[in-house]
Short mmCIF file of C-alpha atoms in Angstrom, two decimals:
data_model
loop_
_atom_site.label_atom_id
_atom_site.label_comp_id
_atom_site.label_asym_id
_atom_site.label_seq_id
_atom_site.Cartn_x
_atom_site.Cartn_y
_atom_site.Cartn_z
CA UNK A 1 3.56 -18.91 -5.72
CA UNK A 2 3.28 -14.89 -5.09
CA UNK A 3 4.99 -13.10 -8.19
CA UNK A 4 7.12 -10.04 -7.57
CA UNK A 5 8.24 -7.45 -9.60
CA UNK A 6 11.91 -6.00 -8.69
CA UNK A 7 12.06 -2.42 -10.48
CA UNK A 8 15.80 -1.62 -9.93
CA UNK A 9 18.35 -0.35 -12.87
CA UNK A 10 21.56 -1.12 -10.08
CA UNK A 11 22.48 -5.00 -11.49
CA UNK A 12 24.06 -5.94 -8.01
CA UNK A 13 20.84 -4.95 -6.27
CA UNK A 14 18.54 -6.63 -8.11
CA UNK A 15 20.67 -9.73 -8.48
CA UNK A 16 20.76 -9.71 -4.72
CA UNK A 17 17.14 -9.31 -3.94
CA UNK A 18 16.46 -11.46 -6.61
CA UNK A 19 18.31 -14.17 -5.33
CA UNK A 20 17.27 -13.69 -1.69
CA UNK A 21 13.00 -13.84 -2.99
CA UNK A 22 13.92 -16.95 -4.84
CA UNK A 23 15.41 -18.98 -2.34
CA UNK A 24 12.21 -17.78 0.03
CA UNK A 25 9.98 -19.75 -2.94
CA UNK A 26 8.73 -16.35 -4.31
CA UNK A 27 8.57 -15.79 -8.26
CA UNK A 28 10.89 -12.36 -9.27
CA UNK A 29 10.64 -10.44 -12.43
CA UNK A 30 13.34 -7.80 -12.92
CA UNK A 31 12.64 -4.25 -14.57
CA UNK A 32 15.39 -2.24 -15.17
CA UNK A 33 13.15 0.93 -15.89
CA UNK A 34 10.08 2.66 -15.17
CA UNK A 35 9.54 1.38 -19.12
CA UNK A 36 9.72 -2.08 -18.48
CA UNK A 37 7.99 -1.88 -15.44
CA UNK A 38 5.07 -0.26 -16.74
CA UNK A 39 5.15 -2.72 -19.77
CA UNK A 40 5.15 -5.92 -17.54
CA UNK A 41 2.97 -5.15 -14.34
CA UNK A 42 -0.46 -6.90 -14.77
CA UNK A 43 -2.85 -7.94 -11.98
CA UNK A 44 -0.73 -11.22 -11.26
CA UNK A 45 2.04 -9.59 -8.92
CA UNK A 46 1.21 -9.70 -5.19
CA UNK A 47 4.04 -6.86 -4.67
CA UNK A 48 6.62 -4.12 -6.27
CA UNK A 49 9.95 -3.52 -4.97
CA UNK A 50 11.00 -0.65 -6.69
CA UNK A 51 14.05 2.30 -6.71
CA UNK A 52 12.88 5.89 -6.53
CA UNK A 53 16.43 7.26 -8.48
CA UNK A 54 15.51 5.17 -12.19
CA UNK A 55 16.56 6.51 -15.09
CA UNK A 56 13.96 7.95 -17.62
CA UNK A 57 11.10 8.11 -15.35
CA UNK A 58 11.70 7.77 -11.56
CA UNK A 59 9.96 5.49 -9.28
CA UNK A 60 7.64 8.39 -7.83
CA UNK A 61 6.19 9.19 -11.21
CA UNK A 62 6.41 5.18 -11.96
CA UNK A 63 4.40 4.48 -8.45
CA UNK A 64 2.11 7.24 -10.22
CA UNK A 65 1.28 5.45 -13.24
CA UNK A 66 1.04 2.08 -12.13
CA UNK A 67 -1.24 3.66 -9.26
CA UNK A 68 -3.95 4.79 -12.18
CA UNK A 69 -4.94 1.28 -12.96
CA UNK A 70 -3.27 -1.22 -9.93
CA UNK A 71 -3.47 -1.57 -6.30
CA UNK A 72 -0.74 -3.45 -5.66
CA UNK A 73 0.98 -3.03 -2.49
CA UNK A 74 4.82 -1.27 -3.57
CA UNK A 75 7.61 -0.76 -1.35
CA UNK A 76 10.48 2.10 -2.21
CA UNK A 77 14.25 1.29 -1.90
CA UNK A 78 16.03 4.38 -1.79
CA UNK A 79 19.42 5.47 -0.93
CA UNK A 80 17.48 8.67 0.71
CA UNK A 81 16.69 8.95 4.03
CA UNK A 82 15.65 12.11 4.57
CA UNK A 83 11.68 12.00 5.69
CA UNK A 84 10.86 14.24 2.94
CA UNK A 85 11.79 11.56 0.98
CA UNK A 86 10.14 9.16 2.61
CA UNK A 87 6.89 11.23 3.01
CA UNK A 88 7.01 11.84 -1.48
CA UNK A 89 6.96 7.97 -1.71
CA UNK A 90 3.93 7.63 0.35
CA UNK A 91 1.89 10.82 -0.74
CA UNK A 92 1.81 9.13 -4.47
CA UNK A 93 0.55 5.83 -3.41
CA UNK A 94 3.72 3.92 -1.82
CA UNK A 95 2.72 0.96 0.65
CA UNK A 96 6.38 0.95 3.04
CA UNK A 97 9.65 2.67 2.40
CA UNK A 98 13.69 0.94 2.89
CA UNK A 99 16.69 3.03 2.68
CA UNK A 100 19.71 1.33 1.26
CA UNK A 101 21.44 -0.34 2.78
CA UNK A 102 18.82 -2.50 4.61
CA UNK A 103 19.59 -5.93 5.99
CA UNK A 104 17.42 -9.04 4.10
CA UNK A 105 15.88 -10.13 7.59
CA UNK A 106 13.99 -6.40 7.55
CA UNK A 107 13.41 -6.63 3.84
CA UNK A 108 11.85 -9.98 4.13
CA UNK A 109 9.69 -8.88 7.09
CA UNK A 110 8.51 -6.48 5.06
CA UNK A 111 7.60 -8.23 1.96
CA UNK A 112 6.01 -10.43 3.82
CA UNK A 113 4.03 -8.26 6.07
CA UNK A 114 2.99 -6.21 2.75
CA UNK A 115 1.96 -9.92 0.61
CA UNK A 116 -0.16 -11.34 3.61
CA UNK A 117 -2.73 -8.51 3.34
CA UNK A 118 -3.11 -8.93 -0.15
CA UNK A 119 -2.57 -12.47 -0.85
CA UNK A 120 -6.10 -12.94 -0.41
CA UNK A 121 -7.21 -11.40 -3.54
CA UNK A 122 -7.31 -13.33 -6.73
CA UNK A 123 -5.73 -11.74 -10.38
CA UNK A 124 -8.57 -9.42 -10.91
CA UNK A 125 -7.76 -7.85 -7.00
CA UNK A 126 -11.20 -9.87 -5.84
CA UNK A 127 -11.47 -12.22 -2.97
CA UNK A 128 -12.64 -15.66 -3.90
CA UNK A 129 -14.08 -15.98 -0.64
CA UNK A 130 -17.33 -14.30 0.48
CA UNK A 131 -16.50 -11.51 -1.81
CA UNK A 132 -20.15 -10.00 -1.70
CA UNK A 133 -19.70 -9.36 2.51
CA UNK A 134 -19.06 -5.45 2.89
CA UNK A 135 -19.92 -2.95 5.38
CA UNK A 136 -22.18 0.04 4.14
CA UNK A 137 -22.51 3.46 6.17
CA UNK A 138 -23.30 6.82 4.68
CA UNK A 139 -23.87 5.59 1.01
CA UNK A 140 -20.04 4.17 1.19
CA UNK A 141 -19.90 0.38 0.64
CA UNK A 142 -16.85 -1.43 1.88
CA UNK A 143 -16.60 -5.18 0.64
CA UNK A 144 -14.54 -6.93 3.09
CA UNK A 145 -12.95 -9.49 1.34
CA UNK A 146 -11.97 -7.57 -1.69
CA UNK A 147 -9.97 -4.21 -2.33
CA UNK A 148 -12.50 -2.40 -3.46
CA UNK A 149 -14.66 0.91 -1.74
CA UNK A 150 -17.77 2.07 -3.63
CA UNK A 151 -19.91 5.34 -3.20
CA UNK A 152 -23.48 5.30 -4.28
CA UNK A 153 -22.15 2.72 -6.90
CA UNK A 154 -18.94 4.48 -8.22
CA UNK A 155 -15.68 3.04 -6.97
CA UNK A 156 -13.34 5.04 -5.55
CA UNK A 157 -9.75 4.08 -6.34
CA UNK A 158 -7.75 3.01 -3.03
CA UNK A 159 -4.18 1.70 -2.52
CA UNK A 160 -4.00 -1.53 -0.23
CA UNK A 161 -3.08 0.09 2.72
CA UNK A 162 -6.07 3.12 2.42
CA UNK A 163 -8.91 -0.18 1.73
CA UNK A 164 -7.42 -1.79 5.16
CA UNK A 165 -7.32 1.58 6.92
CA UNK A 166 -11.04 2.08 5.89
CA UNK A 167 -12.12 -1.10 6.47
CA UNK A 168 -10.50 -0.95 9.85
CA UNK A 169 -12.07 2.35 10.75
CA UNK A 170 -15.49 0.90 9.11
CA UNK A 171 -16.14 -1.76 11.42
CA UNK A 172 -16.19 0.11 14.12
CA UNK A 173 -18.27 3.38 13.33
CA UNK A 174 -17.42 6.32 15.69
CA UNK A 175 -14.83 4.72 17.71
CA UNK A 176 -11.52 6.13 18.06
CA UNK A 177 -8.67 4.05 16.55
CA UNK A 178 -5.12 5.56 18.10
CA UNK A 179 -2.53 6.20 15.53
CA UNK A 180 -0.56 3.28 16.93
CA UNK A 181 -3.42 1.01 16.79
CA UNK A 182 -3.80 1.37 13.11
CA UNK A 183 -0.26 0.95 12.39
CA UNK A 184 0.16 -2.28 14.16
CA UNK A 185 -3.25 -3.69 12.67
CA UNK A 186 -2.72 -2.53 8.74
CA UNK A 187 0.83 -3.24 8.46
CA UNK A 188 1.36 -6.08 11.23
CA UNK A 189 4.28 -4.35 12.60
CA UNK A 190 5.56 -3.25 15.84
CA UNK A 191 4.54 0.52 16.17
CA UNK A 192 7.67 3.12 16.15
CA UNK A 193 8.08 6.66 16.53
CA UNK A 194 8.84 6.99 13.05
CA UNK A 195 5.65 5.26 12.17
CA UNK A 196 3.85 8.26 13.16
CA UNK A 197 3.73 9.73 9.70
CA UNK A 198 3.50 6.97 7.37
CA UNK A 199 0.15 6.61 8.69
CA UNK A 200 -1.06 10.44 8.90
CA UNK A 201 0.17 10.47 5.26
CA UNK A 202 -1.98 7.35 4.03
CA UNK A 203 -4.83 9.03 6.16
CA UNK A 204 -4.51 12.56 4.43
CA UNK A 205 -4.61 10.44 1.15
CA UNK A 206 -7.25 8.46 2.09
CA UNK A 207 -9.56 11.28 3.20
CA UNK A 208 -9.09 13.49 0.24
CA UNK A 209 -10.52 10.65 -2.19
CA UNK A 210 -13.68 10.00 0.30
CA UNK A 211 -13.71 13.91 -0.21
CA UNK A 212 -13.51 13.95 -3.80
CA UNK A 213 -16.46 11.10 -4.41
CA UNK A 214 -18.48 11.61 -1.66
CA UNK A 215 -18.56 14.93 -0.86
CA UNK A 216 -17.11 14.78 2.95
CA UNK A 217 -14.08 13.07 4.19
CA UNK A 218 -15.95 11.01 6.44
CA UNK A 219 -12.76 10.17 8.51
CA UNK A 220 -12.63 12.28 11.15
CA UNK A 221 -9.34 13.49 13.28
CA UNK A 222 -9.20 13.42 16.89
CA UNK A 223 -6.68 15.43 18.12
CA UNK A 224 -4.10 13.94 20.15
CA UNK A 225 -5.83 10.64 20.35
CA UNK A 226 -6.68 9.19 16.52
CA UNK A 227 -8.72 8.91 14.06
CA UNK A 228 -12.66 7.57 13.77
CA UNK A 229 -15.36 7.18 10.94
CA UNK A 230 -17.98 9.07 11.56
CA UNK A 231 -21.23 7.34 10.79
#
């Protein structure tokens, strides 16, 4: 059963998401601060649902810390919805976004969109599976079945979506993924306009931490048609 942690301090939200994971067979922990929620994550959750207004600590600076140790995949509910917003989520390691009020059939899609690319990873974020495959270009090691991305050795720290996006980019050296293409493949969605930047912005994250290990960003930008690794 995938475990999911609901970080939300509003008791009728919470209650109602709650209620709606449980009766889809999922297992729901409710943190009512960034406290909490730093105090219970672990490696057992497949997912975070999680407020950006908190008190205390807000859920940006909470996506922060949990982002130091944990690549769980964490989607932002916010009563926000300007793309600034949206964009601050994202830059610190946020997986999807939902503005309040959202309707459970698009929540649901997108828990389960965000679970079923990391439900194949056990509790220490390994694949059971052929979990010694990878793909290797440029001293940058890949392992397929596993969210992990090493350099000459070192890991470099990725969130779930970044791993995918590299991965996807990876297996095909040098040819040009459109921005669309990569949306629809990493997140299993339908591609829409606003889309656009939710990828650009895991991208820009993704590229800086290839720059800060290895020395180049490796990922290189296309304009007007995508992005490719360059091999």
């Amino acid at each position: 059963m995938n475990k999911i942690l609901v970080v939300e301090d509003d008791e009728t939200v919470y209650s109602g998401i709650k209620k709606l994971l449980e009766i889809q067979h999922y297992y729901v922990e409710v943190a009512q601060n960034r406290l909490k929620a730093l105090e219970k994550i672990d490696y057992s959750f497949s997912l975070v649902i999680m407020d950006v207004m908190m008190p205390q600590l807000d859920g940006i600076e909470t996506c922060r810390k949990i982002r130091e140790k944990y690549s769980v995949p964490i989607l932002f509910l916010s009563a926000k919805s300007e793309e600034v917003d949206k964009l601050e989520g994202l830059e610190v390691g946020g997986d999807d976004y939902m503005t309040k009020p959202f309707s459970n059939m698009e929540l649901m899609s997108k828990v389960k969109a965000l679970i079923r690319r990391y439900q194949v990873y056990d509790k220490s974020g390994t694949s059971n599976i052929g979990k010694d495959a990878y793909i290797e270009a440029n001293g940058l090691k890949v392992y397929i079945n596993r969210n992990r991305a090493e350099y000459n050795g070192i890991e470099i720290k990725l969130t779930g979506k970044e791993y995918e996006i590299l991965k996807l980019l990876m297996q095909r050296p040098d040819q040009i993924y459109t921005i669309e293409l990569i949306y629809e493949n990493v997140w299993g969605e339908i591609f829409t306009y606003n889309s656009k930047n939710t990828v650009m912005v895991h991208v820009k994250n993704l590229r800086n931490k290839l720059l800060e290990i290895c020395g180049e960003a490796c990922i290189q930008t296309e304009w007007g048609r995508g992005y490719r690794f360059e091999r």
